[in-house]
Short mmCIF file of C-alpha atoms (C1' of nucleotides) in Angstrom, two decimals:
data_model
loop_
_atom_site.label_atom_id
_atom_site.label_comp_id
_atom_site.label_asym_id
_atom_site.label_seq_id
_atom_site.Cartn_x
_atom_site.Cartn_y
_atom_site.Cartn_z
CA MET A 1 -94.00 7.39 109.68
CA GLY A 2 -94.24 5.83 106.28
CA ARG A 3 -96.86 6.63 103.78
CA LYS A 4 -100.47 5.79 103.45
CA PRO A 5 -101.29 2.39 102.08
CA CYS A 6 -101.33 2.26 98.34
CA CYS A 7 -104.89 1.14 98.23
CA ASP A 8 -107.37 -0.42 100.53
CA LYS A 9 -108.13 -3.49 98.59
CA VAL A 10 -111.81 -3.35 99.44
CA GLY A 11 -114.11 -2.66 96.55
CA LEU A 12 -111.37 -2.57 94.01
CA LYS A 13 -111.99 -4.20 90.72
CA LYS A 14 -109.79 -6.93 89.34
CA GLY A 15 -109.63 -8.74 86.08
CA PRO A 16 -109.72 -7.58 82.50
CA TRP A 17 -109.95 -3.92 81.80
CA THR A 18 -112.94 -2.53 80.00
CA ALA A 19 -112.76 -0.01 77.20
CA GLU A 20 -114.33 2.50 79.52
CA GLU A 21 -111.60 2.04 82.10
CA ASP A 22 -108.93 2.24 79.45
CA LYS A 23 -110.45 5.42 78.27
CA LYS A 24 -110.44 6.94 81.71
CA LEU A 25 -106.86 5.95 82.31
CA ILE A 26 -105.56 7.22 79.01
CA ASN A 27 -107.56 10.37 79.32
CA PHE A 28 -106.18 11.07 82.74
CA ILE A 29 -102.58 10.39 81.91
CA LEU A 30 -102.65 12.36 78.71
CA THR A 31 -104.16 15.25 80.56
CA ASN A 32 -102.14 15.13 83.75
CA GLY A 33 -99.14 13.03 82.97
CA GLN A 34 -98.03 10.19 85.14
CA CYS A 35 -98.08 11.49 88.66
CA CYS A 36 -98.24 9.07 91.53
CA TRP A 37 -99.89 5.79 90.79
CA ARG A 38 -101.41 5.59 94.21
CA ALA A 39 -103.47 8.70 93.73
CA LEU A 40 -104.23 8.11 90.10
CA PRO A 41 -107.16 5.71 90.40
CA LYS A 42 -109.04 8.06 92.67
CA LEU A 43 -108.32 11.09 90.56
CA ALA A 44 -109.18 9.27 87.38
CA GLY A 45 -112.27 7.71 88.85
CA LEU A 46 -111.07 4.18 88.42
CA PRO A 47 -112.06 1.38 90.78
CA ARG A 48 -108.59 -0.11 90.47
CA CYS A 49 -105.48 -0.05 92.55
CA GLY A 50 -102.61 2.07 91.37
CA LYS A 51 -100.52 -0.94 90.65
CA SER A 52 -103.10 -2.29 88.29
CA CYS A 53 -103.28 1.06 86.54
CA ARG A 54 -99.55 1.23 86.16
CA LEU A 55 -99.39 -2.25 84.67
CA ARG A 56 -102.23 -1.56 82.31
CA TRP A 57 -100.58 1.61 81.16
CA THR A 58 -97.05 0.32 80.80
CA ASN A 59 -97.97 -2.99 79.27
CA TYR A 60 -100.84 -2.11 77.07
CA LEU A 61 -101.92 1.49 76.72
CA ARG A 62 -98.70 3.44 76.34
CA PRO A 63 -98.84 4.97 72.89
CA ASP A 64 -95.20 4.25 72.23
CA LEU A 65 -95.75 0.55 72.45
CA LYS A 66 -95.16 -1.52 69.44
CA ARG A 67 -97.49 -4.43 69.51
CA GLY A 68 -97.66 -7.62 67.59
CA VAL A 69 -95.34 -10.46 66.91
CA LEU A 70 -91.67 -9.89 67.55
CA SER A 71 -89.64 -9.70 64.41
CA GLU A 72 -86.84 -12.09 63.73
CA TYR A 73 -84.37 -9.40 64.61
CA GLU A 74 -86.07 -8.69 67.89
CA GLU A 75 -86.13 -12.36 68.71
CA LYS A 76 -82.43 -12.58 68.05
CA THR A 77 -81.88 -9.62 70.28
CA VAL A 78 -83.92 -11.15 73.04
CA ILE A 79 -82.08 -14.44 72.80
CA ASP A 80 -78.73 -12.74 72.80
CA LEU A 81 -79.55 -10.52 75.72
CA HIS A 82 -81.09 -13.38 77.62
CA ALA A 83 -77.88 -15.31 77.23
CA GLN A 84 -76.12 -12.53 79.06
CA LEU A 85 -78.70 -11.18 81.42
CA GLY A 86 -80.82 -14.18 82.22
CA ASN A 87 -84.44 -13.54 83.04
CA ARG A 88 -83.98 -9.84 83.52
CA TRP A 89 -86.87 -9.04 81.30
CA SER A 90 -86.98 -5.36 82.02
CA LYS A 91 -83.33 -4.98 81.12
CA ILE A 92 -83.91 -6.92 77.95
CA ALA A 93 -86.97 -4.85 77.18
CA SER A 94 -85.00 -1.67 77.59
CA HIS A 95 -83.05 -2.65 74.50
CA LEU A 96 -86.19 -3.14 72.49
CA PRO A 97 -88.07 0.13 72.29
CA GLY A 98 -91.78 -0.30 72.14
CA ARG A 99 -91.66 -3.69 73.80
CA THR A 100 -92.52 -4.38 77.40
CA ASP A 101 -90.90 -6.77 79.78
CA ASN A 102 -94.18 -8.60 80.09
CA GLU A 103 -94.48 -8.98 76.37
CA ILE A 104 -90.95 -10.24 76.01
CA LYS A 105 -91.36 -12.60 78.91
CA ASN A 106 -94.53 -14.01 77.40
CA HIS A 107 -92.93 -14.33 74.02
CA TRP A 108 -89.95 -16.05 75.50
CA ASN A 109 -92.05 -18.54 77.39
CA THR A 110 -94.43 -19.28 74.57
CA HIS A 111 -92.27 -19.08 71.48
CA ILE A 112 -88.57 -18.67 71.86
CA ARG A 113 -88.05 -21.33 74.46
CA LYS A 114 -89.73 -23.92 72.32
CA LYS A 115 -87.92 -22.75 69.27
CA LEU A 116 -84.55 -23.05 70.96
CA LYS A 117 -85.35 -26.47 72.29
CA LYS A 118 -86.38 -27.53 68.84
CA MET A 119 -83.05 -26.30 67.58
CA GLY A 120 -81.31 -28.34 70.23
CA ILE A 121 -80.32 -25.36 72.31
CA ASP A 122 -80.91 -25.15 76.00
CA PRO A 123 -82.95 -21.99 76.43
CA LEU A 124 -81.49 -21.44 79.84
CA THR A 125 -77.83 -21.99 79.33
CA HIS A 126 -77.88 -21.23 75.62
CA GLN A 127 -75.63 -24.20 75.17
CA PRO A 128 -76.35 -27.14 72.91
CA LEU A 129 -78.63 -29.56 74.62
CA PRO A 130 -77.12 -32.89 75.50
CA PRO A 131 -78.24 -35.57 73.10
CA PRO A 132 -81.47 -37.15 74.23
CA PRO A 133 -80.70 -39.94 76.63
CA ALA A 134 -80.87 -43.16 74.73
CA ALA A 135 -82.77 -44.88 77.49
CA SER A 136 -82.62 -43.44 80.92
CA PRO A 137 -86.14 -43.30 82.21
CA ASP A 138 -84.78 -43.38 85.72
CA HIS A 139 -83.17 -40.00 85.48
CA ASP A 140 -85.96 -38.82 83.39
CA ASN A 141 -88.73 -39.34 85.87
CA GLY A 142 -91.11 -38.98 83.01
CA HIS A 143 -90.54 -35.28 82.56
CA THR A 144 -89.15 -35.31 79.13
CA ASP A 145 -91.83 -33.25 77.55
CA GLY A 146 -91.85 -29.52 77.16
CA GLN A 147 -93.11 -29.07 80.66
CA SER A 148 -89.95 -30.40 82.20
CA LYS A 149 -88.80 -26.92 82.94
CA GLU A 150 -89.86 -26.63 86.51
CA PRO A 151 -87.15 -27.24 89.06
CA ASP A 152 -84.46 -27.71 86.52
CA ASP A 153 -85.15 -24.52 84.72
CA LYS A 154 -85.42 -22.53 87.84
CA ASP A 155 -82.08 -23.64 89.10
CA LYS A 156 -80.41 -22.93 85.85
CA ASP A 157 -82.14 -19.64 85.61
CA SER A 158 -80.84 -18.52 88.87
CA ALA A 159 -77.45 -19.80 87.92
CA VAL A 160 -77.46 -17.61 84.89
CA SER A 161 -78.63 -14.70 86.91
CA ALA A 162 -76.05 -15.24 89.55
CA ASP A 163 -73.30 -15.20 87.00
CA VAL A 164 -74.31 -11.82 85.81
CA LYS A 165 -73.79 -9.97 89.01
CA GLU A 166 -74.32 -6.45 87.91
CA PRO A 167 -75.81 -6.24 84.49
CA GLU A 168 -76.04 -2.51 84.55
CA HIS A 169 -73.52 -2.15 81.83
CA ALA A 170 -73.74 -5.55 80.39
CA VAL A 171 -72.82 -5.14 76.78
CA PRO A 172 -74.67 -7.24 74.33
CA SER A 173 -72.64 -8.85 71.66
CA PHE A 174 -73.96 -6.37 69.20
CA CYS A 175 -72.95 -2.81 69.58
CA VAL A 176 -75.96 -1.02 70.80
CA ASP A 177 -74.07 1.28 73.06
CA GLU A 178 -73.07 3.39 70.13
CA VAL A 179 -76.64 3.70 69.11
CA PRO A 180 -78.86 6.21 70.79
CA LEU A 181 -81.93 4.48 71.95
CA ILE A 182 -85.24 6.11 72.54
CA ASP A 183 -85.73 7.20 76.06
CA PRO A 184 -89.23 6.30 77.04
CA ASN A 185 -89.27 9.24 79.38
CA GLU A 186 -89.12 11.52 76.45
CA ILE A 187 -92.12 10.42 74.52
CA LEU A 188 -93.90 13.63 73.73
CA ILE A 189 -97.48 13.65 72.75
CA PRO A 190 -99.06 16.57 71.03
CA ARG A 191 -102.54 17.28 72.15
CA HIS A 192 -103.32 20.07 69.78
CA PRO A 193 -101.64 19.18 66.59
CA SER A 194 -101.60 21.30 63.59
CA SER A 195 -103.30 19.85 60.63
CA SER A 196 -100.02 19.26 58.90
CA SER A 197 -99.07 15.92 60.26
CA SER A 198 -97.78 15.03 56.89
CA ALA A 199 -94.20 15.79 57.78
CA SER A 200 -93.86 12.66 59.77
CA SER A 201 -96.29 10.44 58.07
CA SER A 202 -94.85 11.01 54.69
CA SER A 203 -91.45 9.82 55.75
CA MET A 204 -92.74 6.54 56.94
CA SER A 205 -94.38 3.92 54.95
CA THR A 206 -97.62 2.68 56.33
CA PRO A 207 -97.16 -0.68 57.92
CA SER A 208 -99.12 -3.39 56.36
CA ASN A 209 -99.20 -5.79 59.20
CA SER A 210 -97.88 -3.88 62.04
CA ALA A 211 -98.85 -4.12 65.58
CA VAL A 212 -99.35 -0.47 65.66
CA ILE A 213 -102.49 -1.17 63.85
CA GLY A 214 -103.40 -2.56 67.18
CA HIS A 215 -102.80 0.84 68.68
CA GLY A 216 -104.97 2.37 66.11
CA ASN A 217 -107.66 -0.03 67.02
CA ILE A 218 -107.30 0.58 70.67
CA PHE A 219 -107.42 4.29 70.44
CA LYS A 220 -109.95 4.47 67.72
CA ASP A 221 -112.20 1.97 69.31
CA LEU A 222 -112.23 3.93 72.47
CA GLU A 223 -113.43 6.96 70.62
CA PHE A 224 -112.62 9.65 73.11
CA PRO A 225 -115.10 12.39 72.54
CA GLU A 226 -113.11 14.89 74.52
CA LEU A 227 -109.76 13.98 73.09
CA GLU A 228 -108.67 14.81 69.66
CA TRP A 229 -106.27 12.13 68.68
CA PRO A 230 -103.51 13.97 67.05
CA TRP A 231 -102.69 11.49 64.41
CA ASP A 232 -103.34 8.17 62.98
CA TYR A 233 -101.35 6.01 65.31
CA SER A 234 -100.90 3.39 62.70
CA ASP A 235 -98.75 5.85 60.84
CA ASN A 236 -96.96 8.06 63.23
CA ILE A 237 -96.41 6.29 66.46
CA ARG A 238 -94.53 3.55 64.81
CA LEU A 239 -91.09 4.12 66.17
CA TRP A 240 -89.74 0.79 65.12
CA ASP A 241 -90.43 -1.12 62.04
CA ASP A 242 -90.56 -4.86 62.07
CA GLU A 243 -87.71 -5.04 59.67
CA PHE A 244 -85.56 -2.28 61.14
CA ASP A 245 -84.70 -1.12 57.73
CA TRP A 246 -85.75 2.45 57.73
CA HIS A 247 -84.56 5.72 59.15
CA PRO A 248 -87.45 7.31 60.84
CA ASN A 249 -87.58 10.60 62.58
CA LEU A 250 -90.63 10.89 64.65
CA LEU A 251 -91.62 14.48 64.49
CA ILE A 252 -93.75 15.96 67.13
CA GLU A 253 -95.78 18.76 65.81
CA GLU A 254 -95.51 22.31 66.95
CA GLY A 255 -97.79 23.20 69.77
CA ALA A 256 -97.21 19.99 71.60
CA GLN A 257 -98.50 20.21 75.09
CA GLY A 258 -98.92 16.80 76.48
CA ARG A 259 -96.16 14.70 77.82
CA MET A 260 -95.73 11.14 78.79
CA SER A 261 -93.25 11.12 81.52
CA THR A 262 -92.20 9.01 84.39
CA GLY A 263 -89.99 11.72 85.63
CA PRO A 264 -90.70 15.01 87.29
CA THR A 265 -93.58 16.82 85.77
CA ASP A 266 -91.77 19.75 84.37
CA THR A 267 -93.88 20.92 81.57
CA PRO A 268 -92.09 21.04 78.30
CA SER A 269 -93.14 23.12 75.47
CA ALA A 270 -91.72 20.58 73.19
CA VAL A 271 -91.68 21.09 69.53
CA ASN A 272 -90.22 19.14 66.68
CA TYR A 273 -88.75 16.43 68.74
CA SER A 274 -87.16 13.76 66.70
CA TYR A 275 -85.85 10.35 67.44
CA GLN A 276 -82.77 8.66 66.23
CA VAL A 277 -83.07 4.95 66.07
CA PRO A 278 -80.51 2.33 65.29
CA VAL A 279 -80.30 1.01 61.82
CA LEU A 280 -79.67 -2.58 61.04
CA ASP A 281 -76.33 -1.84 59.42
CA GLN A 282 -75.01 -0.46 62.65
CA ILE A 283 -75.50 -3.68 64.47
CA SER A 284 -73.19 -6.56 64.06
CA TRP A 285 -74.09 -10.00 65.14
CA THR A 286 -71.58 -12.30 66.63
CA SER A 287 -73.34 -15.45 65.67
"C1'" DA B 1 -121.91 -29.20 65.26
"C1'" DA B 2 -120.17 -30.04 69.74
"C1'" DC B 3 -116.57 -30.89 72.73
"C1'" DG B 4 -112.03 -31.01 74.76
"C1'" DG B 5 -107.25 -29.83 74.73
"C1'" DC B 6 -103.81 -26.58 73.95
"C1'" DG B 7 -101.47 -22.23 73.31
"C1'" DG B 8 -101.09 -17.34 73.84
"C1'" DC B 9 -101.54 -13.38 76.38
"C1'" DA B 10 -103.30 -10.09 79.83
"C1'" DA B 11 -103.41 -9.52 84.47
"C1'" DC B 12 -102.42 -10.74 89.15
"C1'" DC B 13 -99.31 -12.10 92.96
"C1'" DG B 14 -95.48 -11.80 95.78
"C1'" DC B 15 -91.01 -10.27 96.53
"C1'" DT B 16 -87.36 -6.69 96.71
"C1'" DA B 17 -85.03 -2.28 96.36
"C1'" DT B 18 -85.68 2.35 97.08
"C1'" DC B 19 -87.45 6.27 99.12
"C1'" DA B 20 -89.91 9.17 102.42
"C1'" DA B 21 -91.47 10.28 107.07
"C1'" DG C 1 -81.55 4.51 112.13
"C1'" DT C 2 -86.11 2.59 111.73
"C1'" DT C 3 -90.36 1.83 109.76
"C1'" DG C 4 -93.49 1.47 106.24
"C1'" DA C 5 -95.19 2.88 101.55
"C1'" DT C 6 -94.17 2.86 96.66
"C1'" DA C 7 -92.53 1.37 92.36
"C1'" DG C 8 -90.70 -2.09 89.75
"C1'" DC C 9 -89.63 -6.75 88.58
"C1'" DG C 10 -90.16 -11.69 87.64
"C1'" DG C 11 -93.11 -15.68 88.23
"C1'" DT C 12 -97.56 -17.54 87.82
"C1'" DT C 13 -102.37 -17.92 86.86
"C1'" DG C 14 -106.59 -17.86 84.44
"C1'" DC C 15 -109.29 -16.59 80.58
"C1'" DC C 16 -110.22 -16.93 75.82
"C1'" DG C 17 -109.75 -18.23 71.15
"C1'" DC C 18 -108.18 -21.68 67.97
"C1'" DC C 19 -107.70 -26.23 66.34
"C1'" DG C 20 -108.22 -31.08 66.12
"C1'" DT C 21 -111.22 -34.95 66.97
#
DNA sequence: AACGGCGGCAACCGCTATCAA
DNA sequence: GTTGATAGCGGTTGCCGCCGT
């Protein structure tokens, strides 16, 4: 019959991850790739369930993540996609390389929703909000503040979702389909880089504020003794710039051996892999 | 300086679709 | 075809830092 349970929940740790745990997880995945999440905790020596490991990795530790505040452009993208897809955060995130569904969801709930409301736009229907009722406390039921989302929002949310039956090929109002997006399955990580990482770093300006600095911190702070970090993440892992105004090619050095992959673990001997990313000019906004 | 409230974010929970036995 | 595990997704919670009083 079926498979073994993913994890016996006894003795498994919950709550915030420690640097030590992060280290173990990163170390394991960089060494072995992403195999099955169920087996990973045991193999990596982590007192966590596989699900927790997967979330930690996908939402926080993945080296291709771009952290930090969403740029104005990204916000626009999120709003536009949300108008069409509803709360399908993973679909929305798939259009924003380096961003996770969790991150976008959080940003939506904490920033964008308020912003839209402030602008008089219903964050759920994306239509102009009706003018504030002159005096209708009866209908109001005292829920006029920002927290009034609950039942109302939910209903509308599902309405939006229901409208978009199959968003698989939902086309945003900007033309991203012409633009090759980075496939997260193809993030290649060199483990034994040559010393000449200048090829990539020279073509990219060092971000002054960028979230990737966060990556640098993460990875540097962890200080893996057994892992030679191939590059300064703050320079080279930055696939997307906040302003989307550059034409980067992320070069993976010769001798690359490691691979981040969610797919089958065929071992690539990848060299000189480069990304094409959309450029602002190629995207036209409808509003 | 201390306290309380609030906001932001990481992580967990629960559900569902998919896949394997 | 059925059952049950797995992976993924969206909603929610709880912790922590910041800010105002």
